[in-house]
Amino acid sequence: MSTPSAHAFAAHLRLKAGLPAGRDDPEAGQAEPLATIPGLRELWEASELSAGEFADEVARFYGIGRVALPDLLAAPPLVQRFSRRFLREMSVFPFELPDGSAAVALADPSDSASLHATVLVLGDAVTPLVASFEDIGTALDRRLGEDQPAADTPAATIAAHDDDIDNLRDLASGAPVVRAVNDLFETAVELRASDIHIEPARNSLVVRMRIDGLLRPVQSLSGAPPQAVISRIKILAGLNIAERRLPQDGAARIRSARSEIDMRVAIMPTQHGESAVIRLLPKDRGLLSIEKLGFLAHDEAKLRRLLTLPHGMIVVTGPTGSGKTTTLATVLSLLNEPTRKILTIEDPVEYEIPGICQSQAKPSIGLTFATALRAFVRQDPDVIMVGEVRDAETAHIAVHAALTGHLVLTTLHTETAAAAVPRLLDLGIEAFLLRSTLRGVVAQRLVRQLCDRCKSSRPLTRADLDADPRYEAVGLAAGETIFEPVGCERCGGTGYRGRNGVFEILEIDEEVRHLVDSEADWASIDKVAIRNGMTTMIDDGLAKCRAGITSAAEILRVTTVR
């Protein structure tokens, strides 16, 4: 008797929720039906159920027993005969029952291949049980992390032959190190991490991952010597493993946890060895629509109006990691029409957009932003995107491209939208050229979104205002409803899941142009823009706070009261 498919379970969930089993009407703006989503993990992510609730429903539908996390942790594990990659990718946890027989906890009973593989290893008498994806992940983290390197493991070899590059290369290509690094990437994908930080201590490695904008410590790599792990990452990124005195940058494309990922690697020598920061760029992520970026209605209308201009320069500002590239990619997707020629020079190319000619900057061979811009104007483009204005040469060429009939999009590192004007003047742009070309500036930050499953609301009290005067400084008053994080298994106990943007858009009107001509400071421009209707980032954030999208603490963390 065959096991029902994940699609059958999806249809069951839809009927249980009172939804039609057929395809939703895309013209009505509804989501794609759950029945079209392959695999139970994707189905769980698309549903509104917690991990435990979803597992309960799976167990009832498939008629299989349910096992909870305490039972998995208390049972003797049978993971030694399986590869870590198989256990993590298939979300299975083999263990021993109290009567001595074998059992396997499955998150997806419709995956008959995983069960069949487990039976081949453990024998025919294997009892299948259902556990949640998160419980299995936790159990695997605990049990797979218990293996410690023995005295005769390669760790001793690396200590004795630290300068032997051939031995180091062999060690980095060995099964324990390869598995440890692969497990690290799989964990990062599961946790939705954007960056992996690997930092050497005296005798170990400290691993942290940036999740929703904040670093979170994860279990250190066990069973693999630190230098061998760094060497493995260097080999993947095409770097020189013999060079340990100078910084190195590289890139690679890997496949992990059924996803294709581009990674950018930065190696830096430190006191106790080399540290590595790995930026992860999943290839299968779709471009965001402008509605999902988080613009308020009037700011979205303002941005769309700026994009209808035939030429000029639009600048997106903010610190590193504030979502500028995502905003630009979304803007490009709006402009991407067969009637337009769009060229970009980026470092790195984070979003691949069909129909747009995208170039990767390579300063080592002379392909800089400025060099590419000079070549672009001979390619008859309508729209040019420059990843970042870093120097005076790039700024001058971008401004002259905007003067000669092109719409130029770029980024800049400034605190506010108004501060982009004096920054460009500092880079040597003449005021009369800037007033003629600059059309608008979008400043942004990213705040963590409250988890919809567990967020709570309460009225703001006088005691809250007295305890933190910043609440009153940004415009919150006693009696207002605020939303706060709580924490559940879906959000990993943080109370937040995902991020949203807070924005301010400066339109260059006649009054602001006059200030540009007089080379006024950013505070004067800011004051005029606010008087003329610009919504500041703090006001944008407060609107999202009152709507329950984020918390007041998050707004105060990323924005400054002006």
CSV table of N, CA and C in Angstrom, one decimal, residues 246-308:
chain,number,residue,atom,x,y,z
A,246,LEU,N,48.3,37.6,4.7
A,246,LEU,CA,47.6,38.7,4.1
A,246,LEU,C,46.1,38.3,3.9
A,247,PRO,N,45.2,39.4,3.9
A,247,PRO,CA,43.8,39.1,3.7
A,247,PRO,C,43.6,38.6,2.2
A,248,GLN,N,42.6,37.8,2.1
A,248,GLN,CA,42.2,37.2,0.8
A,248,GLN,C,40.7,37.3,0.6
A,249,ASP,N,40.2,37.5,-0.6
A,249,ASP,CA,38.8,37.5,-0.9
A,249,ASP,C,38.6,36.5,-2.1
A,250,GLY,N,37.5,35.7,-2.0
A,250,GLY,CA,37.2,34.7,-3.0
A,250,GLY,C,35.7,34.5,-3.1
A,251,ALA,N,35.3,33.6,-4.0
A,251,ALA,CA,33.9,33.3,-4.2
A,251,ALA,C,33.7,31.9,-4.7
A,252,ALA,N,32.5,31.3,-4.5
A,252,ALA,CA,32.3,30.0,-4.9
A,252,ALA,C,30.8,29.8,-5.0
A,253,ARG,N,30.4,28.7,-5.8
A,253,ARG,CA,29.0,28.3,-5.8
A,253,ARG,C,28.9,26.9,-5.3
A,254,ILE,N,28.1,26.6,-4.3
A,254,ILE,CA,28.0,25.3,-3.7
A,254,ILE,C,26.5,24.9,-3.7
A,255,ARG,N,26.3,23.6,-3.5
A,255,ARG,CA,25.0,23.1,-3.3
A,255,ARG,C,24.8,22.5,-1.9
A,256,SER,N,23.9,23.0,-1.1
A,256,SER,CA,23.7,22.6,0.2
A,256,SER,C,22.2,22.6,0.6
A,257,ALA,N,21.8,21.5,1.3
A,257,ALA,CA,20.5,21.3,1.7
A,257,ALA,C,19.5,21.6,0.6
A,258,ARG,N,19.8,21.0,-0.6
A,258,ARG,CA,18.9,21.1,-1.8
A,258,ARG,C,18.8,22.5,-2.3
A,259,SER,N,19.7,23.4,-2.0
A,259,SER,CA,19.7,24.7,-2.5
A,259,SER,C,21.0,25.0,-3.1
A,260,GLU,N,21.0,25.8,-4.2
A,260,GLU,CA,22.3,26.3,-4.8
A,260,GLU,C,22.6,27.7,-4.2
A,261,ILE,N,23.8,27.8,-3.7
A,261,ILE,CA,24.2,29.0,-3.0
A,261,ILE,C,25.4,29.6,-3.6
A,262,ASP,N,25.5,30.9,-3.8
A,262,ASP,CA,26.7,31.7,-4.1
A,262,ASP,C,27.2,32.1,-2.8
A,263,MET,N,28.5,32.0,-2.6
A,263,MET,CA,29.1,32.5,-1.3
A,263,MET,C,30.3,33.4,-1.6
A,264,ARG,N,30.4,34.5,-0.9
A,264,ARG,CA,31.6,35.4,-1.0
A,264,ARG,C,32.4,35.2,0.3
A,265,VAL,N,33.7,34.9,0.2
A,265,VAL,CA,34.5,34.6,1.3
A,265,VAL,C,35.6,35.7,1.5
A,266,ALA,N,35.7,36.2,2.8
A,266,ALA,CA,36.7,37.1,3.1
A,266,ALA,C,37.6,36.5,4.3
A,267,ILE,N,38.9,36.3,4.0
A,267,ILE,CA,39.8,35.7,5.0
A,267,ILE,C,40.7,36.9,5.6
A,268,MET,N,40.8,36.9,6.9
A,268,MET,CA,41.6,37.9,7.6
A,268,MET,C,42.5,37.3,8.6
A,269,PRO,N,43.9,37.5,8.5
A,269,PRO,CA,44.7,37.0,9.6
A,269,PRO,C,44.5,37.7,10.9
A,270,THR,N,44.5,36.9,12.0
A,270,THR,CA,44.3,37.5,13.4
A,270,THR,C,45.3,36.9,14.3
A,271,GLN,N,45.3,37.2,15.5
A,271,GLN,CA,46.3,36.8,16.5
A,271,GLN,C,46.4,35.3,16.6
A,272,HIS,N,45.3,34.6,16.6
A,272,HIS,CA,45.3,33.1,16.8
A,272,HIS,C,45.0,32.3,15.5
A,273,GLY,N,45.2,33.0,14.4
A,273,GLY,CA,45.0,32.2,13.1
A,273,GLY,C,44.2,33.1,12.2
A,274,GLU,N,43.6,32.5,11.2
A,274,GLU,CA,42.8,33.2,10.2
A,274,GLU,C,41.3,33.1,10.5
A,275,SER,N,40.6,34.3,10.4
A,275,SER,CA,39.1,34.3,10.5
A,275,SER,C,38.5,34.3,9.1
A,276,ALA,N,37.3,33.8,9.0
A,276,ALA,CA,36.6,33.8,7.7
A,276,ALA,C,35.2,34.4,7.9
A,277,VAL,N,34.8,35.2,7.0
A,277,VAL,CA,33.4,35.7,7.0
A,277,VAL,C,32.8,35.3,5.6
A,278,ILE,N,31.8,34.5,5.7
A,278,ILE,CA,31.2,34.0,4.4
A,278,ILE,C,29.8,34.6,4.2
A,279,ARG,N,29.6,35.3,3.2
A,279,ARG,CA,28.3,35.9,2.8
A,279,ARG,C,27.6,34.9,1.9
A,280,LEU,N,26.4,34.5,2.3
A,280,LEU,CA,25.6,33.5,1.6
A,280,LEU,C,24.5,34.1,0.8
A,281,LEU,N,24.5,33.8,-0.5
A,281,LEU,CA,23.5,34.4,-1.5
A,281,LEU,C,22.8,33.3,-2.1
A,282,PRO,N,21.6,32.8,-1.6
A,282,PRO,CA,20.9,31.7,-2.2
A,282,PRO,C,20.5,32.1,-3.6
A,283,LYS,N,20.6,31.2,-4.6
A,283,LYS,CA,20.3,31.4,-6.0
A,283,LYS,C,18.9,31.3,-6.3
A,284,ASP,N,18.1,30.6,-5.4
A,284,ASP,CA,16.7,30.3,-5.8
A,284,ASP,C,15.8,31.3,-5.1
A,285,ARG,N,16.3,32.4,-4.5
A,285,ARG,CA,15.4,33.4,-3.9
A,285,ARG,C,14.9,34.3,-5.1
A,286,GLY,N,13.6,34.6,-5.0
A,286,GLY,CA,13.0,35.4,-6.0
A,286,GLY,C,13.1,36.9,-5.7
A,287,LEU,N,13.0,37.7,-6.7
A,287,LEU,CA,13.0,39.1,-6.5
A,287,LEU,C,11.8,39.6,-5.7
A,288,LEU,N,12.0,40.5,-4.8
A,288,LEU,CA,10.9,41.0,-4.0
A,288,LEU,C,10.1,41.9,-4.8
A,289,SER,N,8.8,42.0,-4.6
A,289,SER,CA,8.0,43.0,-5.2
A,289,SER,C,8.1,44.2,-4.3
A,290,ILE,N,7.8,45.4,-4.9
A,290,ILE,CA,8.0,46.6,-4.1
A,290,ILE,C,7.0,46.7,-2.9
A,291,GLU,N,5.9,46.0,-3.1
A,291,GLU,CA,4.9,46.0,-2.0
A,291,GLU,C,5.5,45.3,-0.7
A,292,LYS,N,6.4,44.4,-0.9
A,292,LYS,CA,7.0,43.6,0.2
A,292,LYS,C,8.2,44.2,0.9
A,293,LEU,N,8.7,45.3,0.3
A,293,LEU,CA,9.8,46.0,0.9
A,293,LEU,C,9.5,46.7,2.2
A,294,GLY,N,8.3,47.2,2.3
A,294,GLY,CA,7.8,47.9,3.5
A,294,GLY,C,7.6,49.3,3.3
A,295,PHE,N,7.5,49.9,2.1
A,295,PHE,CA,7.2,51.3,1.9
A,295,PHE,C,5.8,51.6,2.4
A,296,LEU,N,5.7,52.8,3.1
A,296,LEU,CA,4.3,53.3,3.3
A,296,LEU,C,3.7,53.7,2.0
A,297,ALA,N,2.4,53.8,1.9
A,297,ALA,CA,1.7,54.1,0.6
A,297,ALA,C,2.2,55.3,-0.1
A,298,HIS,N,2.4,56.5,0.7
A,298,HIS,CA,2.8,57.7,0.0
A,298,HIS,C,4.2,57.7,-0.4
A,299,ASP,N,5.1,56.9,0.4
A,299,ASP,CA,6.5,56.8,0.0
A,299,ASP,C,6.6,55.9,-1.3
A,300,GLU,N,5.8,54.9,-1.3
A,300,GLU,CA,5.8,54.0,-2.5
A,300,GLU,C,5.4,54.8,-3.8
A,301,ALA,N,4.4,55.6,-3.6
A,301,ALA,CA,3.9,56.5,-4.7
A,301,ALA,C,5.0,57.5,-5.2
A,302,LYS,N,5.8,58.0,-4.2
A,302,LYS,CA,6.8,58.9,-4.5
A,302,LYS,C,8.0,58.2,-5.2
A,303,LEU,N,8.3,57.0,-4.8
A,303,LEU,CA,9.4,56.2,-5.5
A,303,LEU,C,9.0,55.9,-6.9
A,304,ARG,N,7.7,55.4,-7.1
A,304,ARG,CA,7.3,55.1,-8.4
A,304,ARG,C,7.3,56.4,-9.3
A,305,ARG,N,7.0,57.5,-8.8
A,305,ARG,CA,7.0,58.8,-9.5
A,305,ARG,C,8.5,59.1,-10.0
A,306,LEU,N,9.4,58.9,-9.1
A,306,LEU,CA,10.8,59.1,-9.4
A,306,LEU,C,11.3,58.2,-10.6
A,307,LEU,N,10.8,56.9,-10.6
A,307,LEU,CA,11.2,56.0,-11.6
A,307,LEU,C,10.7,56.2,-12.9
A,308,THR,N,9.7,57.1,-13.0
A,308,THR,CA,9.1,57.5,-14.3
A,308,THR,C,10.0,58.5,-15.1
